[in-house]
Coordinates of N, CA and C in Angstrom, one line a residue:
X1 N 13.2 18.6 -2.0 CA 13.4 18.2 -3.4 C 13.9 19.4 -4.1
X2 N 15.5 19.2 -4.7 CA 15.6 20.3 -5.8 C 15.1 20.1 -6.9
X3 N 15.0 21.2 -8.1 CA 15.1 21.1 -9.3 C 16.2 21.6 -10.0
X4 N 16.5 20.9 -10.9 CA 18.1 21.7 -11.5 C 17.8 22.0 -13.1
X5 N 17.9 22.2 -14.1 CA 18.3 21.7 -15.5 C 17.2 20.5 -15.4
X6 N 16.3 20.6 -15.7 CA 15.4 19.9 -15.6 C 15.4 17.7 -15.2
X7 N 16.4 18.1 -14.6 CA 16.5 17.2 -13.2 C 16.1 16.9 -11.9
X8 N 15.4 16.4 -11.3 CA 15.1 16.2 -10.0 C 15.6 15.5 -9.0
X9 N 16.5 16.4 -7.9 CA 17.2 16.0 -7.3 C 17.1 15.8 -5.9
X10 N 16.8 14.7 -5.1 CA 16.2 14.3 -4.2 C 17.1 14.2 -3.2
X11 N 16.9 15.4 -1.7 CA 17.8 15.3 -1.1 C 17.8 14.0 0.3
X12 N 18.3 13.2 0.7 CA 18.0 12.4 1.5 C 18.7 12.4 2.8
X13 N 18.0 12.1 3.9 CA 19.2 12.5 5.1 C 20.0 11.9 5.2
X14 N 21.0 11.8 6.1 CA 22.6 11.7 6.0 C 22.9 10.0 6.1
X15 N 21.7 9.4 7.1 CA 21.6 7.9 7.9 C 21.2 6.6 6.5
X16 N 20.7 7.7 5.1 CA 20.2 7.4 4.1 C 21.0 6.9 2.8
X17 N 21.3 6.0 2.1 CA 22.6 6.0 0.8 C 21.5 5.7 0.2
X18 N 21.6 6.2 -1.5 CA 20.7 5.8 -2.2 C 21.4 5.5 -4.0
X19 N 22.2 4.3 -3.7 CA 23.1 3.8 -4.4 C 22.5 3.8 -6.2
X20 N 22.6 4.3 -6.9 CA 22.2 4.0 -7.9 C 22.9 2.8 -9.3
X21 N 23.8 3.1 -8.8 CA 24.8 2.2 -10.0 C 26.0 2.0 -9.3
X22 N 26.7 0.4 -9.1 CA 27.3 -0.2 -8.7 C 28.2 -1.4 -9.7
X23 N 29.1 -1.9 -9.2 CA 29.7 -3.1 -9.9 C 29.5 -4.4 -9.1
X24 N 29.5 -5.4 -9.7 CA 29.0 -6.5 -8.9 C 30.3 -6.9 -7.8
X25 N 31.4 -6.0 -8.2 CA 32.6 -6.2 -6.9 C 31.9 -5.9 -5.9
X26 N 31.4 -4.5 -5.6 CA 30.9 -3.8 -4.6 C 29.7 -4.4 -3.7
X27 N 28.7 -5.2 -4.8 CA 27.6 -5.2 -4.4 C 27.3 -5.8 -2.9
X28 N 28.2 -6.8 -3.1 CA 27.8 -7.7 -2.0 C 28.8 -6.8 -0.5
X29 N 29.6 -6.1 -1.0 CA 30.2 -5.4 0.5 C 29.0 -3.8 0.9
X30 N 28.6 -4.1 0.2 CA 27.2 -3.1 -0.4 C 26.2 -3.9 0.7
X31 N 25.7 -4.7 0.4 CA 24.4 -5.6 1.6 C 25.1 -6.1 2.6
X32 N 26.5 -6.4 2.6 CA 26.7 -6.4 3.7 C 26.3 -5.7 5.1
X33 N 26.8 -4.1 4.2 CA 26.9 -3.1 5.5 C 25.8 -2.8 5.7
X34 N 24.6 -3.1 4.9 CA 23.1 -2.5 5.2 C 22.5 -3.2 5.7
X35 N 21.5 -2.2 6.5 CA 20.5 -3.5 7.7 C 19.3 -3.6 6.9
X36 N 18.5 -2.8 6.4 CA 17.3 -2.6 5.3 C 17.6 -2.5 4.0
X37 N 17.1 -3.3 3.3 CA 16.8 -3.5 1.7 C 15.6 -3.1 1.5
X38 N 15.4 -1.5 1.1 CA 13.8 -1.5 0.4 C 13.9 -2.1 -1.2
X39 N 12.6 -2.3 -1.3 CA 12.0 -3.1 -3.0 C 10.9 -2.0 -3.3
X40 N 11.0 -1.1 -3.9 CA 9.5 -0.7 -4.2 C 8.8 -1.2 -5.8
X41 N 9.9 -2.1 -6.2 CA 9.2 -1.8 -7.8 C 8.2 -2.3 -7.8
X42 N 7.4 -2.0 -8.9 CA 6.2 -2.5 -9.1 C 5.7 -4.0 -10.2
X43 N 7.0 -4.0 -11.0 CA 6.9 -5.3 -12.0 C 8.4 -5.3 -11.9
X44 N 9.1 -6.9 -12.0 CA 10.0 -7.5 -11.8 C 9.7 -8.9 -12.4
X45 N 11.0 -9.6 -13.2 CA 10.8 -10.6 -13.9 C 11.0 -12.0 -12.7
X46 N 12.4 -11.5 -11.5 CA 12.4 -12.9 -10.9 C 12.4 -12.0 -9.4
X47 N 13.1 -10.8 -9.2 CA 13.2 -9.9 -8.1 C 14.5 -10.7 -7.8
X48 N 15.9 -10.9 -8.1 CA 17.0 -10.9 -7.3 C 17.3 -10.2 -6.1
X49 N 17.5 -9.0 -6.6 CA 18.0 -7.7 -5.7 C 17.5 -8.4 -4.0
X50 N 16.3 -8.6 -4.0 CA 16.1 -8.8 -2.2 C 16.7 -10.0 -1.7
X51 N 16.6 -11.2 -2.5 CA 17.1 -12.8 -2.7 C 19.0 -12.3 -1.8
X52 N 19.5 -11.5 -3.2 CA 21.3 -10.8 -3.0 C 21.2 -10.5 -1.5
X53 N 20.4 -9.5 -1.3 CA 20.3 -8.5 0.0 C 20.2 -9.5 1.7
X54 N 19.4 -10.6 0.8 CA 18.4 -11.3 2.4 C 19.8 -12.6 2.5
X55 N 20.5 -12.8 1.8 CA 21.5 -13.6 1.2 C 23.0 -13.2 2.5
X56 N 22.9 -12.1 2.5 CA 23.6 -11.3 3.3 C 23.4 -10.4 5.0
X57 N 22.3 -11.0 5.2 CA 21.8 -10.8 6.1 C 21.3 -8.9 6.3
X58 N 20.4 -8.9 5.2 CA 20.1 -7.4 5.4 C 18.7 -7.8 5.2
X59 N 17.8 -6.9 6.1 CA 16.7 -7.2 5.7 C 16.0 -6.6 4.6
X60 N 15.2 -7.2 3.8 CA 14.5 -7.1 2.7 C 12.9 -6.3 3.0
X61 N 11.8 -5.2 2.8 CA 11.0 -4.9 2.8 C 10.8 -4.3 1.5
X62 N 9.7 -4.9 0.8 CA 9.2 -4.9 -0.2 C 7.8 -5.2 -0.5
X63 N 7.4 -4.8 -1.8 CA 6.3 -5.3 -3.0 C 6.0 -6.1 -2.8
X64 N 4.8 -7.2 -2.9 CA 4.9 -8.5 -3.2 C 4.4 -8.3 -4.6
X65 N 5.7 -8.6 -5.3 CA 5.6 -8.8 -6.9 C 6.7 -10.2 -7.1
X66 N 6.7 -10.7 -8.1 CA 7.4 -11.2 -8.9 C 7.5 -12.5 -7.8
X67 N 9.0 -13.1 -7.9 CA 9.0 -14.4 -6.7 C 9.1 -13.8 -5.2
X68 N 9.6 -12.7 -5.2 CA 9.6 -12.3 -3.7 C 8.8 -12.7 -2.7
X69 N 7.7 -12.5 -3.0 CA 6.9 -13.0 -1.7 C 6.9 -14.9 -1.8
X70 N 7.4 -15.5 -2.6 CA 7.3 -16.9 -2.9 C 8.9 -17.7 -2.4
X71 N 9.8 -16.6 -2.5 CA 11.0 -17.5 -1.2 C 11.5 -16.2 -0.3
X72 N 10.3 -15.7 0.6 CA 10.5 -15.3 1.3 C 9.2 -15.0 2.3
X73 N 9.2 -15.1 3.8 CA 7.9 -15.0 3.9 C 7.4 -13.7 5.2
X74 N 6.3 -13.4 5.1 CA 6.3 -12.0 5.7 C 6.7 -12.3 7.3
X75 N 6.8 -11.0 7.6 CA 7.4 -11.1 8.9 C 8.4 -12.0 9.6
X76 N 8.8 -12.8 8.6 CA 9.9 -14.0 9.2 C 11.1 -14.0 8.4
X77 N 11.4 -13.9 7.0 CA 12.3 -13.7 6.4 C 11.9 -12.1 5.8
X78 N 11.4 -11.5 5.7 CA 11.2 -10.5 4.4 C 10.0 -9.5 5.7
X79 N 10.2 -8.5 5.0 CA 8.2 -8.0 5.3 C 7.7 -7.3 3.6
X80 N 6.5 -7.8 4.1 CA 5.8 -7.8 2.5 C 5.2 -6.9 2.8
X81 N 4.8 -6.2 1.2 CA 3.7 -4.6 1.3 C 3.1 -5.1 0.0
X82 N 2.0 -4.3 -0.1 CA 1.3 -4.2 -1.4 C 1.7 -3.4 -2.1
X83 N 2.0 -4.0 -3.5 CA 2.2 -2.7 -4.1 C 1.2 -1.4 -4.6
X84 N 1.8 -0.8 -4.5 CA 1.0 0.6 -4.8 C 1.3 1.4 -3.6
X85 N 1.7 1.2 -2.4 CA 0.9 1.3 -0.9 C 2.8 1.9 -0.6
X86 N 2.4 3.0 -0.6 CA 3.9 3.5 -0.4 C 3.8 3.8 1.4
X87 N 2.6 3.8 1.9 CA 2.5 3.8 3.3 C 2.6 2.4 3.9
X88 N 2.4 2.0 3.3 CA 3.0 0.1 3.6 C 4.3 0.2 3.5
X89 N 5.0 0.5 2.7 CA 6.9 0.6 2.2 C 6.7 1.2 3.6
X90 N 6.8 2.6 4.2 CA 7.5 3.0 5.1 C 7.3 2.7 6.5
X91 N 6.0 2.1 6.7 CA 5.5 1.1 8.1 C 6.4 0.0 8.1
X92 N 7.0 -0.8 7.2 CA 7.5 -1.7 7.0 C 8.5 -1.8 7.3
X93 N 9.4 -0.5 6.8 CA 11.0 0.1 7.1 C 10.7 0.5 8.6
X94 N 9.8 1.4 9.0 CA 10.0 1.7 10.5 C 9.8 0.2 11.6
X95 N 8.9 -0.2 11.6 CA 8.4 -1.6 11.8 C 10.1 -2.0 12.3
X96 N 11.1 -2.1 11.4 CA 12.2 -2.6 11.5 C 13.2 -2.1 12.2
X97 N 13.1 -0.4 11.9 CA 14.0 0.5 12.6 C 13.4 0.9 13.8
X98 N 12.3 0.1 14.4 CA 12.0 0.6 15.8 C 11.6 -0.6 16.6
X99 N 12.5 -1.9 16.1 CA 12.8 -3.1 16.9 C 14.0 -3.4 16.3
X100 N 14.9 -3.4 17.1 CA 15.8 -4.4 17.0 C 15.9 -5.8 16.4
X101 N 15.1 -6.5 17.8 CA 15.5 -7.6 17.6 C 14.3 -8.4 16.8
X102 N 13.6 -7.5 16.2 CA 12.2 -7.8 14.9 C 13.5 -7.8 13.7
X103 N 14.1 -7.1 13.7 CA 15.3 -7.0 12.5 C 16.3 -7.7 12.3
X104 N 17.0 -8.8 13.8 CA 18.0 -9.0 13.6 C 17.4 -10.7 13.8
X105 N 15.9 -10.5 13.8 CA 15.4 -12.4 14.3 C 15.4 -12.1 12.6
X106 N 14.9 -11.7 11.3 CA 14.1 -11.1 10.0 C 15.4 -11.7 9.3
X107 N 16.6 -11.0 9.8 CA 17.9 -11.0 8.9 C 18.6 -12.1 9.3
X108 N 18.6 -12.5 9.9 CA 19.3 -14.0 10.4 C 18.5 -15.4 9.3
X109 N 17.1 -15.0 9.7 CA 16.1 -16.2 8.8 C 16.7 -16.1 8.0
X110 N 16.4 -14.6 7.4 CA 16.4 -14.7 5.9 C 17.9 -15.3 5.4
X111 N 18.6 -15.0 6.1 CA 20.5 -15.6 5.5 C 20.1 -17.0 5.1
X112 N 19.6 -17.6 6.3 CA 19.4 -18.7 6.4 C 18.4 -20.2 5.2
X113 N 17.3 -19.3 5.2 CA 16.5 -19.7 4.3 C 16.6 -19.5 3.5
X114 N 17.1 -18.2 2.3 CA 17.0 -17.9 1.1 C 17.9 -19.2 0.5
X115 N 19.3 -19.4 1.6 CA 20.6 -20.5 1.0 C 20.0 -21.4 0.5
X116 N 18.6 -22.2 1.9 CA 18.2 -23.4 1.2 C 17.0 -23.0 0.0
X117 N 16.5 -22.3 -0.2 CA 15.8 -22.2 -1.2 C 15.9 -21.3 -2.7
X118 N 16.7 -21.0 -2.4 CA 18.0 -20.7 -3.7 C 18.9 -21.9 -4.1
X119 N 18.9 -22.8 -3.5 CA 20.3 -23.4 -3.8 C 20.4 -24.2 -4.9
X120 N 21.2 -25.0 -5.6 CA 20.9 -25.2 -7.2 C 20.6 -26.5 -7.1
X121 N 21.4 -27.4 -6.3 CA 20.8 -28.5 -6.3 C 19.7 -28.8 -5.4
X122 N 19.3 -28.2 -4.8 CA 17.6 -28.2 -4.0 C 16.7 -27.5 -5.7
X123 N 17.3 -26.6 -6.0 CA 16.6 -26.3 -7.2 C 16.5 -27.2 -8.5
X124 N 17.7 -27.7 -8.9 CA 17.6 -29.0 -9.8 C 16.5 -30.2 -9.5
X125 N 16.6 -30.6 -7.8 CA 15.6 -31.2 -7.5 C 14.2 -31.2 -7.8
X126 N 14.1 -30.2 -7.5 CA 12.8 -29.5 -7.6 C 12.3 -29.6 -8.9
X127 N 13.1 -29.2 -10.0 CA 12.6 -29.3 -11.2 C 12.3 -30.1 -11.5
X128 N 13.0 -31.4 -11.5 CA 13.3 -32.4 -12.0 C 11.5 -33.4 -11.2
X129 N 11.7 -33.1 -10.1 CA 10.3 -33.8 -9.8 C 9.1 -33.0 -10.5
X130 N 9.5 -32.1 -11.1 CA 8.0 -31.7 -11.8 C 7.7 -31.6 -13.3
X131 N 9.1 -32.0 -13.5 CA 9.2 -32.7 -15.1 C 9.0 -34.2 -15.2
X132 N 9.2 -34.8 -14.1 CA 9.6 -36.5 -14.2 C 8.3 -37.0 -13.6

């Protein structure tokens, strides 16, 4: 870790991108090319970001905060951590970078399932039976 001008500048290895600001042109050629989506936040209002990511077939390891852990499920679409548990975040990420085919069964679901449980008229549905 540098320090600069009272900035903190975090060096990451090379195998590592740590995208901070993007355009929504980019984003999705953005998850495309990535195999891992970390989530570490700790409060989130719906959690998109993993939904976008697992959408695309990148896997998602995260928090369980917000909907995340609710359309997605551990070890099958997503892998879930507790939050606080930054040794959970990186068991989670290795977990994935030291099987293959734990990563490529994770990212396939997820493409798969998020479509149907994202989708608007499965979600209109949905609503609609719990209003009516």
């Amino acid at each position: 870790m540098l320090h600069s001008d009272h900035q903190c500048i975090i060096v990451f290895p090379g195998f590592i991108k740590f995208i901070q600001c993007t355009d929504d042109a980019d984003l999705k050629n953005i998850y495309c090319r990535t195999d891992i989506f970390l989530f570490p936040s700790l409060n989130e209002g719906f959690g998109l970001p993993p939904a976008e990511a697992m959408a695309c077939k990148c896997a998602a390891v995260g928090n369980k905060v917000a909907a995340f852990p609710e359309y997605s499920v551990n070890d099958v679409t997503a892998v879930h951590c507790d939050p606080d548990d930054a040794d959970g975040l990186f068991k989670g990420v290795c977990s994935l970078l030291g099987n293959r085919d734990k990563l490529k069964s994770i990212s396939e679901s997820a493409a798969v399932e998020i479509r149907k449980i994202l989708d608007w008229d499965n979600s209109v549905n949905a609503f609609e039976k719990i209003i009516f």
